[in-house]
Coordinates of C-alpha atoms in Angstrom, one line a residue:
Chain H
X23 CA -10.0 24.0 20.9
X24 CA -10.5 24.2 17.2
X25 CA -7.4 22.2 16.8
X26 CA -8.6 19.6 19.2
X27 CA -11.9 19.2 17.2
X28 CA -9.9 18.9 14.0
X29 CA -7.7 16.2 15.6
X30 CA -10.7 14.4 17.0
X31 CA -12.7 14.5 13.8
X32 CA -10.3 12.4 11.7
X33 CA -10.4 9.7 14.4
X34 CA -14.2 9.8 14.5
X35 CA -14.2 8.9 10.8
X36 CA -11.9 5.9 11.4
X37 CA -13.5 4.8 14.6
X38 CA -16.4 2.6 13.2
X39 CA -13.8 0.6 11.3
X40 CA -11.6 0.2 14.3
X41 CA -14.6 -0.7 16.5
X42 CA -15.7 -3.5 14.1
X43 CA -12.2 -4.9 13.7
X44 CA -11.6 -4.8 17.5
X45 CA -14.9 -6.5 18.4
X46 CA -14.9 -9.2 15.8
X47 CA -11.3 -9.9 15.0
X48 CA -9.1 -8.7 17.9
X49 CA -11.3 -9.8 20.8
X50 CA -11.9 -13.3 19.3
X51 CA -8.1 -13.7 18.9
X52 CA -7.3 -12.5 22.4
X53 CA -10.2 -14.7 23.6
X54 CA -8.6 -17.7 21.9
X55 CA -5.3 -17.1 23.5
X56 CA -7.1 -16.8 26.9
X57 CA -9.1 -20.0 26.3
X58 CA -6.1 -21.9 25.2
X59 CA -4.8 -21.7 28.8
X60 CA -7.9 -23.5 30.2
X61 CA -9.2 -27.0 30.2
X62 CA -12.4 -25.9 28.4
X63 CA -14.4 -29.0 27.3
X64 CA -18.2 -29.0 27.0
X65 CA -19.8 -30.6 30.1
X66 CA -16.6 -30.3 32.1
X67 CA -15.7 -27.6 34.7
X68 CA -13.4 -24.9 33.3
X69 CA -10.0 -25.2 34.8
X70 CA -6.9 -23.0 34.5
X71 CA -4.0 -25.1 33.3
X72 CA -1.8 -22.4 31.9
X73 CA 0.4 -23.9 29.2
X74 CA -0.6 -27.6 29.6
X75 CA -2.5 -27.6 26.3
X76 CA 0.6 -26.5 24.5
X77 CA 2.7 -29.2 26.2
X78 CA 0.2 -31.8 25.0
X79 CA 0.2 -30.3 21.6
X80 CA 4.0 -30.7 21.3
X81 CA 3.6 -34.5 22.0
X82 CA 0.5 -34.8 19.7
X83 CA 1.4 -36.9 16.7
X84 CA -1.8 -35.8 14.9
X85 CA -0.8 -32.1 15.2
X86 CA 2.6 -32.7 13.8
X87 CA 1.1 -34.7 11.0
X88 CA -1.3 -31.8 10.1
X89 CA 1.6 -29.4 10.3
X90 CA 3.7 -31.5 8.0
X91 CA 0.8 -31.8 5.5
X92 CA 0.2 -28.0 5.6
X93 CA 3.9 -27.2 4.9
X94 CA 4.1 -29.8 2.1
X95 CA 0.8 -28.4 0.7
X96 CA 2.3 -24.9 0.6
X97 CA 5.6 -26.2 -0.9
X98 CA 3.7 -27.8 -3.8
X99 CA 0.8 -25.5 -4.5
X100 CA 2.5 -22.0 -4.2
X101 CA 5.3 -22.6 -6.8
X102 CA 2.7 -24.2 -9.2
X103 CA 0.4 -21.2 -8.8
X104 CA 3.2 -18.8 -9.5
X105 CA 4.4 -20.6 -12.6
X106 CA 1.0 -21.1 -14.1
X107 CA -0.1 -17.6 -13.0
X108 CA 2.9 -16.0 -14.6
X109 CA 2.4 -17.9 -17.9
X110 CA -1.3 -16.8 -18.0
X111 CA -0.3 -13.2 -17.2
X112 CA 2.1 -13.0 -20.0
X113 CA -0.6 -14.1 -22.5
X114 CA -3.2 -11.8 -21.0
X115 CA -0.7 -8.9 -21.3
X116 CA -0.4 -9.4 -25.1
X117 CA -2.6 -7.4 -27.5
X118 CA -4.6 -10.4 -28.8
X119 CA -8.3 -10.6 -29.9
X120 CA -10.8 -11.6 -27.2
X121 CA -8.5 -10.4 -24.5
X122 CA -11.2 -9.2 -22.2
X123 CA -13.2 -12.4 -22.6
X124 CA -10.0 -14.4 -21.8
X125 CA -9.5 -12.4 -18.7
X126 CA -13.1 -12.9 -17.6
X127 CA -12.7 -16.7 -18.1
X128 CA -9.7 -16.8 -15.9
X129 CA -11.5 -14.8 -13.3
X130 CA -14.4 -17.3 -13.0
X131 CA -12.6 -20.1 -10.9
X132 CA -11.5 -17.4 -8.4
X133 CA -15.0 -15.8 -8.2
X134 CA -17.2 -18.8 -7.3
X135 CA -17.3 -20.3 -3.8
X136 CA -14.6 -22.9 -3.2
X137 CA -17.2 -25.2 -1.6
X138 CA -18.9 -25.5 -5.0
X139 CA -15.7 -26.0 -7.0
X140 CA -14.5 -28.6 -4.4
X141 CA -17.8 -30.5 -4.9
X142 CA -17.2 -30.5 -8.7
X143 CA -13.6 -31.8 -8.1
X144 CA -15.0 -34.5 -5.8
X145 CA -17.2 -35.7 -8.7
X146 CA -14.3 -35.4 -11.2
X147 CA -12.2 -37.7 -9.0
X148 CA -15.1 -40.2 -8.2
X149 CA -13.8 -43.7 -8.4
X150 CA -16.6 -45.3 -10.4
X151 CA -17.8 -42.6 -12.8
X152 CA -15.7 -39.5 -12.4
X153 CA -14.3 -37.6 -15.3
X154 CA -10.6 -38.2 -14.3
X155 CA -10.9 -42.0 -14.3
X156 CA -13.1 -41.9 -17.4
X157 CA -10.3 -40.1 -19.3
X158 CA -7.6 -42.3 -17.9
X159 CA -9.4 -45.5 -18.9
X160 CA -10.7 -44.5 -22.3
X161 CA -7.3 -43.2 -23.4
X162 CA -5.7 -46.3 -22.1
X163 CA -3.4 -44.3 -19.8
X164 CA -4.4 -46.6 -16.9
X165 CA -5.8 -50.1 -17.0
X166 CA -7.7 -49.9 -13.8
X167 CA -9.5 -47.0 -12.2
X168 CA -7.4 -44.9 -9.9
X169 CA -8.5 -44.6 -6.3
X170 CA -8.0 -40.8 -6.0
X171 CA -9.7 -39.7 -2.8
X172 CA -9.1 -43.0 -0.9
X173 CA -5.3 -43.1 -1.0
X174 CA -2.7 -40.7 0.6
X175 CA -1.1 -39.6 -2.7
X176 CA -4.3 -39.5 -4.6
X177 CA -6.0 -37.4 -2.0
X178 CA -3.0 -35.0 -1.8
X179 CA -3.1 -34.7 -5.6
X180 CA -6.8 -33.9 -5.7
X181 CA -6.5 -31.1 -3.1
X182 CA -3.5 -29.6 -4.8
X183 CA -5.2 -29.6 -8.2
X184 CA -8.4 -28.0 -6.8
X185 CA -6.4 -25.3 -5.0
X186 CA -4.1 -24.5 -7.9
X187 CA -7.0 -24.3 -10.2
X188 CA -8.7 -21.8 -8.0
X189 CA -5.8 -19.6 -7.1
X190 CA -3.5 -19.6 -10.2
X191 CA -5.9 -17.2 -11.9
X192 CA -5.7 -14.8 -9.0
X193 CA -1.9 -14.9 -9.2
X194 CA -2.2 -14.2 -12.9
X195 CA -4.1 -11.0 -12.2
X196 CA -1.5 -9.8 -9.7
X197 CA 1.4 -10.6 -12.1
X198 CA -0.6 -8.9 -14.9
X199 CA -0.8 -5.7 -12.9
X200 CA 3.0 -6.0 -12.4
X201 CA 3.6 -6.6 -16.1
X202 CA 1.6 -3.6 -17.1
X203 CA 3.8 -1.4 -15.0
X204 CA 7.0 -2.7 -16.7
X205 CA 8.0 0.1 -19.0
X206 CA 7.2 -1.1 -22.6
X207 CA 10.1 0.9 -24.1
X208 CA 12.4 -1.5 -22.2
X209 CA 10.9 -4.4 -24.0
X210 CA 10.9 -2.5 -27.3
X211 CA 14.6 -1.8 -26.9
X212 CA 15.1 -5.6 -26.4
X213 CA 13.2 -6.2 -29.6
X214 CA 15.4 -3.8 -31.5
X215 CA 18.4 -5.6 -30.0
X216 CA 17.1 -8.7 -31.7
X217 CA 16.3 -10.5 -28.5
X218 CA 13.7 -13.2 -29.0
X219 CA 10.5 -13.7 -27.1
X220 CA 12.1 -16.1 -24.6
X221 CA 15.2 -14.0 -24.1
X222 CA 13.1 -10.9 -23.5
X223 CA 11.0 -12.7 -20.9
X224 CA 13.9 -14.2 -18.9
X225 CA 16.3 -11.3 -19.2
X226 CA 14.1 -8.2 -19.0
X227 CA 10.6 -9.0 -17.9
X228 CA 11.2 -11.6 -15.2
X229 CA 13.8 -9.5 -13.2
X230 CA 11.4 -6.6 -13.3
X231 CA 8.6 -8.8 -12.0
X232 CA 10.7 -9.9 -9.0
X233 CA 9.0 -7.6 -6.5
X234 CA 5.4 -8.6 -7.7
X235 CA 6.4 -12.3 -7.6
X236 CA 7.8 -12.0 -4.1
X237 CA 4.6 -10.3 -2.9
X238 CA 2.5 -12.9 -4.6
X239 CA 4.7 -15.7 -3.1
X240 CA 4.2 -14.4 0.5
X241 CA 0.6 -13.6 0.0
X242 CA -0.2 -17.1 -1.3
X243 CA 1.9 -18.7 1.4
X244 CA 0.0 -16.9 4.2
X245 CA -3.3 -17.8 2.5
X246 CA -2.4 -21.4 2.0
X247 CA -1.3 -21.7 5.6
X248 CA -5.0 -21.4 6.6
X249 CA -6.4 -23.7 3.9
X250 CA -9.7 -25.2 5.0
X251 CA -12.7 -25.1 2.6
X252 CA -11.3 -27.1 -0.3
X253 CA -10.0 -29.9 2.0
X254 CA -13.1 -29.9 4.2
X255 CA -15.4 -30.5 1.2
X256 CA -13.1 -32.7 -1.0
X257 CA -11.4 -35.2 1.4
X258 CA -12.6 -34.3 4.9
X259 CA -8.9 -34.4 5.8
X260 CA -8.7 -38.1 4.9
X261 CA -7.8 -40.8 4.3
X262 CA -6.8 -41.4 7.9
X263 CA -5.8 -37.7 8.4
X264 CA -3.4 -37.7 5.5
X265 CA -4.8 -34.4 4.1
X266 CA -5.8 -32.7 7.4
X267 CA -4.5 -29.1 7.5
X268 CA -3.8 -27.4 10.8
X269 CA -7.0 -25.3 10.4
X270 CA -9.0 -28.5 9.9
X271 CA -7.3 -30.2 12.8
X272 CA -8.2 -27.3 15.1
X273 CA -11.8 -27.3 13.7
X274 CA -12.2 -30.9 14.6
X275 CA -11.4 -30.2 18.3
X276 CA -13.9 -27.3 18.3
X277 CA -16.5 -29.6 16.8
X278 CA -15.8 -32.2 19.5
X279 CA -16.4 -29.5 22.2
X280 CA -12.7 -29.2 23.3
X281 CA -12.3 -25.4 23.0
X282 CA -9.1 -25.2 25.1
X283 CA -7.1 -27.6 23.0
X284 CA -8.6 -26.3 19.7
X285 CA -7.7 -22.8 20.7
X286 CA -4.2 -23.8 21.5
X287 CA -3.8 -25.2 18.0
X288 CA -5.3 -22.1 16.4
X289 CA -3.1 -19.8 18.5
X290 CA 0.0 -21.6 17.2
X291 CA -1.2 -21.2 13.6
X292 CA -2.0 -17.5 14.3
X293 CA 1.6 -16.9 15.6
X294 CA 3.1 -18.4 12.4
X295 CA 0.7 -16.3 10.3
X296 CA 1.5 -13.2 12.3
X297 CA 5.2 -13.5 11.9
X298 CA 4.8 -14.0 8.2
X299 CA 2.4 -11.1 7.9
X300 CA 5.0 -8.8 9.5
X301 CA 7.6 -10.0 7.0
X302 CA 5.1 -9.6 4.2
X303 CA 4.4 -6.0 5.1
X304 CA 8.1 -5.2 5.4
X305 CA 9.0 -6.8 2.1
X306 CA 6.0 -5.3 0.2
X307 CA 7.1 -1.8 1.1
X308 CA 3.5 -0.7 1.4
X309 CA 4.5 2.4 3.2
X310 CA 6.3 3.8 0.1
X311 CA 3.1 3.9 -1.8
X312 CA 1.0 5.8 0.7
Chain R
X106 CA 9.5 -14.8 -39.5
X107 CA 9.6 -18.4 -38.4
X108 CA 10.1 -17.4 -34.9
X109 CA 7.1 -15.2 -35.1
X110 CA 5.0 -18.2 -36.2
X111 CA 6.2 -20.3 -33.3
X112 CA 5.4 -17.5 -30.9
X113 CA 1.9 -17.1 -32.3
X114 CA 1.2 -20.8 -32.1
X115 CA 2.5 -20.8 -28.5
X116 CA 0.2 -17.9 -27.6
X117 CA -2.9 -19.5 -29.2
X118 CA -2.1 -22.8 -27.4
X119 CA -1.7 -21.2 -24.1
X120 CA -4.9 -19.2 -24.6
X121 CA -6.9 -22.3 -25.4
X122 CA -5.4 -24.1 -22.4
X123 CA -6.4 -21.2 -20.2
X124 CA -10.0 -21.3 -21.4
X125 CA -10.1 -25.1 -21.0
X126 CA -8.3 -25.1 -17.7
X127 CA -10.7 -22.5 -16.2
X128 CA -14.0 -23.7 -17.7
X129 CA -14.0 -27.5 -18.1
X130 CA -15.2 -28.2 -14.5
X131 CA -18.2 -26.0 -15.1
X132 CA -19.1 -27.8 -18.4
X133 CA -18.9 -31.1 -16.4
X134 CA -21.1 -29.5 -13.7
X135 CA -23.8 -28.5 -16.1
X136 CA -23.7 -31.9 -17.9
X137 CA -24.1 -33.7 -14.6
X138 CA -27.0 -31.5 -13.6
X139 CA -29.0 -32.3 -16.8
X140 CA -28.4 -36.1 -16.8
X141 CA -30.4 -38.6 -14.8
X142 CA -27.3 -40.3 -13.3
X143 CA -23.7 -39.1 -12.8
X144 CA -22.4 -42.2 -14.7
X145 CA -23.5 -40.6 -18.1
X146 CA -19.9 -40.5 -19.4
X147 CA -19.6 -44.3 -19.7
X148 CA -23.2 -45.3 -20.0
X149 CA -24.5 -42.7 -22.3
X150 CA -26.6 -39.6 -21.9
X151 CA -30.1 -39.6 -20.5
X152 CA -31.2 -36.0 -20.3
X153 CA -33.6 -34.6 -17.7
X154 CA -34.6 -31.4 -15.9
X155 CA -35.7 -33.3 -12.9
X156 CA -32.7 -32.2 -10.8
X157 CA -33.6 -28.5 -11.4
X158 CA -37.2 -29.1 -10.6
X159 CA -36.2 -30.8 -7.3
X160 CA -33.7 -28.2 -6.3
X161 CA -36.0 -25.3 -7.1
X162 CA -39.3 -26.9 -6.1
X163 CA -38.8 -29.3 -3.2
X164 CA -39.0 -27.3 -0.1
X165 CA -37.3 -29.8 2.2
X166 CA -34.1 -29.4 0.3
X167 CA -34.0 -25.7 1.4
X168 CA -31.9 -24.7 -1.6
X169 CA -33.8 -21.4 -2.1
X170 CA -33.5 -20.7 1.6
X171 CA -29.7 -21.0 1.5
X172 CA -29.6 -18.8 -1.6
X173 CA -31.8 -16.2 0.0
X174 CA -29.7 -16.2 3.2
X175 CA -26.5 -15.8 1.2
X176 CA -27.8 -12.9 -0.9
X177 CA -29.2 -11.0 2.1
X178 CA -26.2 -11.5 4.3
X179 CA -23.7 -10.7 1.6
X180 CA -25.6 -7.7 0.4
X181 CA -25.9 -6.1 3.9
X182 CA -22.3 -7.0 4.7
X183 CA -21.1 -5.4 1.5
X184 CA -23.1 -2.2 1.8
X185 CA -22.1 -1.6 5.5
X186 CA -18.5 -2.5 4.8
X187 CA -18.2 0.0 1.9
X188 CA -19.9 2.7 4.0
X189 CA -17.6 2.3 7.0
X190 CA -14.5 1.8 4.8
X191 CA -15.2 5.0 2.8
X192 CA -15.5 7.0 6.0
X193 CA -12.1 5.7 7.1
X194 CA -10.6 6.1 3.6
X195 CA -11.7 9.7 3.5
X196 CA -10.0 10.5 6.9
X197 CA -6.9 8.7 5.8
X198 CA -6.6 10.4 2.4
X199 CA -8.0 13.8 3.2
X200 CA -7.8 14.7 6.9
X201 CA -4.9 15.5 9.2
X202 CA -4.3 12.4 11.2
X203 CA -1.5 10.9 13.2
X204 CA -0.9 7.2 12.8
X205 CA -2.5 6.8 9.3
X206 CA 0.2 4.4 8.2
X207 CA -0.3 2.5 11.5
X208 CA -4.0 2.1 10.8
X209 CA -3.4 0.9 7.3
X210 CA -0.7 -1.6 8.2
X211 CA -2.7 -2.7 11.2
X212 CA -5.7 -3.7 9.2
X213 CA -3.5 -5.2 6.5
X214 CA -1.9 -7.5 9.1
X215 CA -5.3 -8.3 10.5
X216 CA -6.6 -9.5 7.2
X217 CA -3.9 -12.1 7.2
X218 CA -5.0 -13.8 10.4
X219 CA -6.3 -17.4 10.0
X220 CA -10.1 -17.5 10.5
X221 CA -9.7 -20.6 12.5
X222 CA -8.0 -18.6 15.3
X223 CA -11.2 -16.6 15.7
X224 CA -14.0 -19.1 15.4
X225 CA -13.7 -20.8 18.8
X226 CA -14.2 -17.5 20.7
X227 CA -16.5 -16.0 18.1
X228 CA -18.8 -19.0 18.6
X229 CA -18.8 -18.2 22.4
X230 CA -19.6 -14.5 21.8
X231 CA -22.4 -15.4 19.4
X232 CA -23.9 -18.0 21.9
X233 CA -23.7 -15.3 24.6
X234 CA -25.7 -12.8 22.5
X235 CA -28.1 -15.5 21.2
X236 CA -27.0 -14.8 17.6
X237 CA -26.2 -18.5 16.6
X238 CA -28.2 -19.4 13.5
X239 CA -29.3 -15.8 12.9
X240 CA -28.1 -13.3 10.3
X241 CA -26.1 -11.1 12.7
X242 CA -23.9 -14.0 13.6
X243 CA -22.5 -13.8 10.1
X244 CA -23.0 -10.2 9.2
X245 CA -20.9 -8.7 12.0
X246 CA -17.8 -11.0 11.5
X247 CA -18.1 -10.6 7.7
X248 CA -18.0 -6.8 7.9
X249 CA -14.9 -6.9 10.2
X250 CA -13.3 -9.5 8.0
X251 CA -13.8 -7.7 4.7
X252 CA -13.1 -4.1 5.9
X253 CA -9.3 -4.3 5.5
X254 CA -9.6 -5.1 1.8
X255 CA -12.2 -2.5 1.2
X256 CA -10.2 0.1 3.0
X257 CA -7.1 -0.5 0.9
X258 CA -9.0 -0.4 -2.4
X259 CA -10.9 2.8 -1.4
X260 CA -7.8 4.5 -0.2
X261 CA -6.1 4.0 -3.5
X262 CA -9.1 5.2 -5.4
X263 CA -9.6 8.3 -3.2
X264 CA -6.0 9.3 -3.4
X265 CA -6.3 9.6 -7.1
X266 CA -9.0 12.2 -6.9
X267 CA -7.5 15.7 -7.1
X268 CA -7.6 17.6 -3.8
X269 CA -8.7 20.8 -5.6
X270 CA -12.2 19.3 -5.7
X271 CA -12.4 19.2 -1.9
X272 CA -11.0 22.7 -1.6
X273 CA -13.6 24.1 -3.9
X274 CA -16.3 22.4 -2.0
X275 CA -15.0 23.7 1.3
X276 CA -15.0 27.2 0.0
X277 CA -18.6 26.7 -1.1
X278 CA -19.3 25.9 2.6
X279 CA -19.7 22.1 2.4
X280 CA -19.2 20.1 5.6
X281 CA -16.9 17.1 5.7
X282 CA -19.8 14.7 5.3
X283 CA -21.1 16.7 2.3
X284 CA -17.6 16.6 0.7
X285 CA -17.4 12.9 1.2
X286 CA -20.9 12.0 -0.1
X287 CA -21.6 14.7 -2.6
X288 CA -18.2 15.4 -4.0
X289 CA -16.0 12.4 -3.6
X290 CA -18.6 9.6 -3.9
X291 CA -19.8 10.5 -7.3
X292 CA -16.3 10.9 -8.7
X293 CA -15.1 7.7 -7.1
X294 CA -18.2 5.7 -8.1
X295 CA -16.5 3.1 -10.2
X296 CA -14.0 2.4 -7.3
X297 CA -16.8 2.3 -4.8
X298 CA -18.8 0.0 -7.1
X299 CA -15.9 -2.5 -7.5
X300 CA -15.2 -2.4 -3.8
X301 CA -18.8 -3.3 -3.1
X302 CA -18.8 -6.0 -5.7
X303 CA -15.6 -7.6 -4.3
X304 CA -17.0 -7.4 -0.8
X305 CA -20.1 -9.1 -1.9
X306 CA -18.2 -11.9 -3.6
X307 CA -16.0 -12.4 -0.5
X308 CA -19.0 -12.6 1.8
X309 CA -20.9 -14.8 -0.6
X310 CA -18.0 -17.3 -0.8
X311 CA -17.1 -17.4 2.9
X312 CA -17.2 -20.9 4.4
X313 CA -15.7 -21.4 7.8
X314 CA -17.6 -18.8 9.8
X315 CA -20.8 -20.0 8.1
X316 CA -20.1 -23.6 8.9
X317 CA -19.6 -22.9 12.6
X318 CA -22.1 -20.1 13.3
X319 CA -25.2 -21.5 11.6
X320 CA -27.0 -24.7 12.3
X321 CA -29.8 -25.0 9.7
X322 CA -31.7 -23.4 6.8
X323 CA -32.8 -20.3 8.8
X324 CA -29.4 -18.7 8.3
X325 CA -27.1 -21.3 6.6
X326 CA -25.5 -19.9 3.5
X327 CA -25.2 -21.5 0.1
X328 CA -21.5 -22.7 0.2
X329 CA -22.2 -24.6 3.5
X330 CA -25.6 -25.7 2.2
X331 CA -24.0 -27.3 -0.9
X332 CA -21.2 -28.8 1.0
X333 CA -23.6 -30.5 3.4
X334 CA -26.3 -31.2 0.8
X335 CA -28.0 -34.5 1.6
X336 CA -30.6 -34.7 -1.2
X337 CA -33.8 -36.7 -1.3
X338 CA -32.8 -40.4 -1.7
X339 CA -29.9 -41.3 0.5
X340 CA -27.0 -41.8 -1.9
X341 CA -25.0 -38.7 -2.9
X342 CA -27.4 -36.7 -5.1
X343 CA -24.8 -35.5 -7.6
X344 CA -27.4 -34.3 -10.1
X345 CA -29.1 -32.1 -7.6
X346 CA -25.8 -30.8 -6.1
X347 CA -24.7 -29.8 -9.6
X348 CA -28.1 -28.3 -10.4
X349 CA -27.9 -26.2 -7.2
X350 CA -24.3 -25.2 -8.0
X351 CA -25.3 -24.2 -11.5
X352 CA -28.1 -22.0 -10.3
X353 CA -25.8 -20.4 -7.7
X354 CA -23.1 -19.8 -10.2
X355 CA -25.2 -18.0 -12.7
X356 CA -25.5 -14.7 -10.9
X357 CA -21.8 -14.8 -10.0
X358 CA -20.8 -15.7 -13.6
X359 CA -23.0 -12.8 -14.9
X360 CA -21.4 -10.3 -12.5
X361 CA -17.9 -11.5 -13.3
X362 CA -18.4 -11.3 -17.0
X363 CA -20.1 -8.0 -17.0
X364 CA -17.9 -6.3 -14.4
X365 CA -14.7 -8.1 -15.2
X366 CA -12.8 -4.8 -15.6
X367 CA -14.0 -3.4 -12.2
X368 CA -13.2 -6.6 -10.4
X369 CA -9.7 -6.8 -11.8
X370 CA -9.1 -3.2 -11.0
X371 CA -10.3 -3.5 -7.5
X372 CA -8.4 -6.8 -6.8
X373 CA -5.1 -5.5 -8.1
X374 CA -5.4 -2.2 -6.2
X375 CA -6.1 -4.1 -3.0
X376 CA -3.6 -6.8 -3.2
X377 CA -0.5 -5.6 -4.9
X378 CA 1.2 -2.3 -4.3
X379 CA 4.7 -3.6 -4.7

């Protein structure tokens, strides 16, 4: 009996957490999977159609377009974030004056709401009086103002810059934590062996950072897969759907009252994220650290 | 010697670039907020505080309502999250329990789910309970959504506290709750504080739930309020938007600068264990 209470006790401590997660994460997900098998449009009668929404989805050019955009977005932003983040981390790791202040500066883009930073970027890229065109025109780099948000390539560039700006600092902090666990005597040894700064970095530091970089890569990929805020505010997915991510595409169906189809899109996105998360957990070897 | 010089130059340049890279949008934001029109770059400055007066004074803009909603919702979410997560972290680090690893990996996996996969059904749940456009519509999902991160950070803080402390307390006749709140909590205070701070920032910045589950200033939070800001006079009111952004940023900026060490510690504990 005493054993039973002891066993029961530990689960009682964990249960509020599990209840919350079950009610507000698991049930909505299962509900979305369920809804995705219905014709569930506001003002129409609910009708069970099993996998018809998914069939429509496979033939939906708009969906494929949003998927292509999302993958391209990941392929461009994640490597940029890793490179810039690693460069920042290397500097933050050095014993230089104002190190704490520097670290705080880098933290600011990450800490403020993306809706606010996306608004600032929208103004930066404004056609008539934005900072970007002002710099291009006044330095003579371009003779006419660039239409940033109104063209496919321009809009893509703006969302990439806004996203990299926000998340590269975050990557920098992750890599910094990794750097600080690299034994310093290894680097000292390299210095004694007369390896220069660049050699030390590429031959000693980078290989040791591989696990952290891999984790950051996966983490950022999963996070970019669900990109929404920045795009919603900055380009609204435009022009003509050129920067519509899968999340935004699903949202537009929810907004239009088509819950069945919107859910089907979101379930597909969920499945991709789920597979990647399993992979992430496997690779990160979280278990070893428990 | 020469190489040393190049290296130092490189470091200084990168450091300057980092500061510029991180902060120039905010300088631009503040400048826009104190100018009459957003075309001040080409046409010359024309300073004013009108934008701040409007944002803080004109009730129909509802800026202060959004800010109040955001602060209340984020604060409650953060406190409840840390409380629930510390109970769980205590059980996982201190009590005998089968499936500890399962719980940890399960919540980690859950934190990776796209929010858009939940909003459709979450909306229906909130309509059913009549929570749409009320605080609970955001507080409940926020707690569930931030719990995984809080749990991971707290587990790593708790597991650094020597177990001898609990043993001594048990011998002194403390109950499990007393051990958690009177022995572990004070020792783990920095960790608990950074967890609460991070939870607050996450809730404060959240966008997509707030976009869908609120409809007006009664519960709309600041990120959505600023994204959908319409202003007083028709055309995009850049000056007012930037004034509102500046006011919103100040508390976050202050928290980030003052508690930079805590935030970095918490973040890296939660995200990278590799």
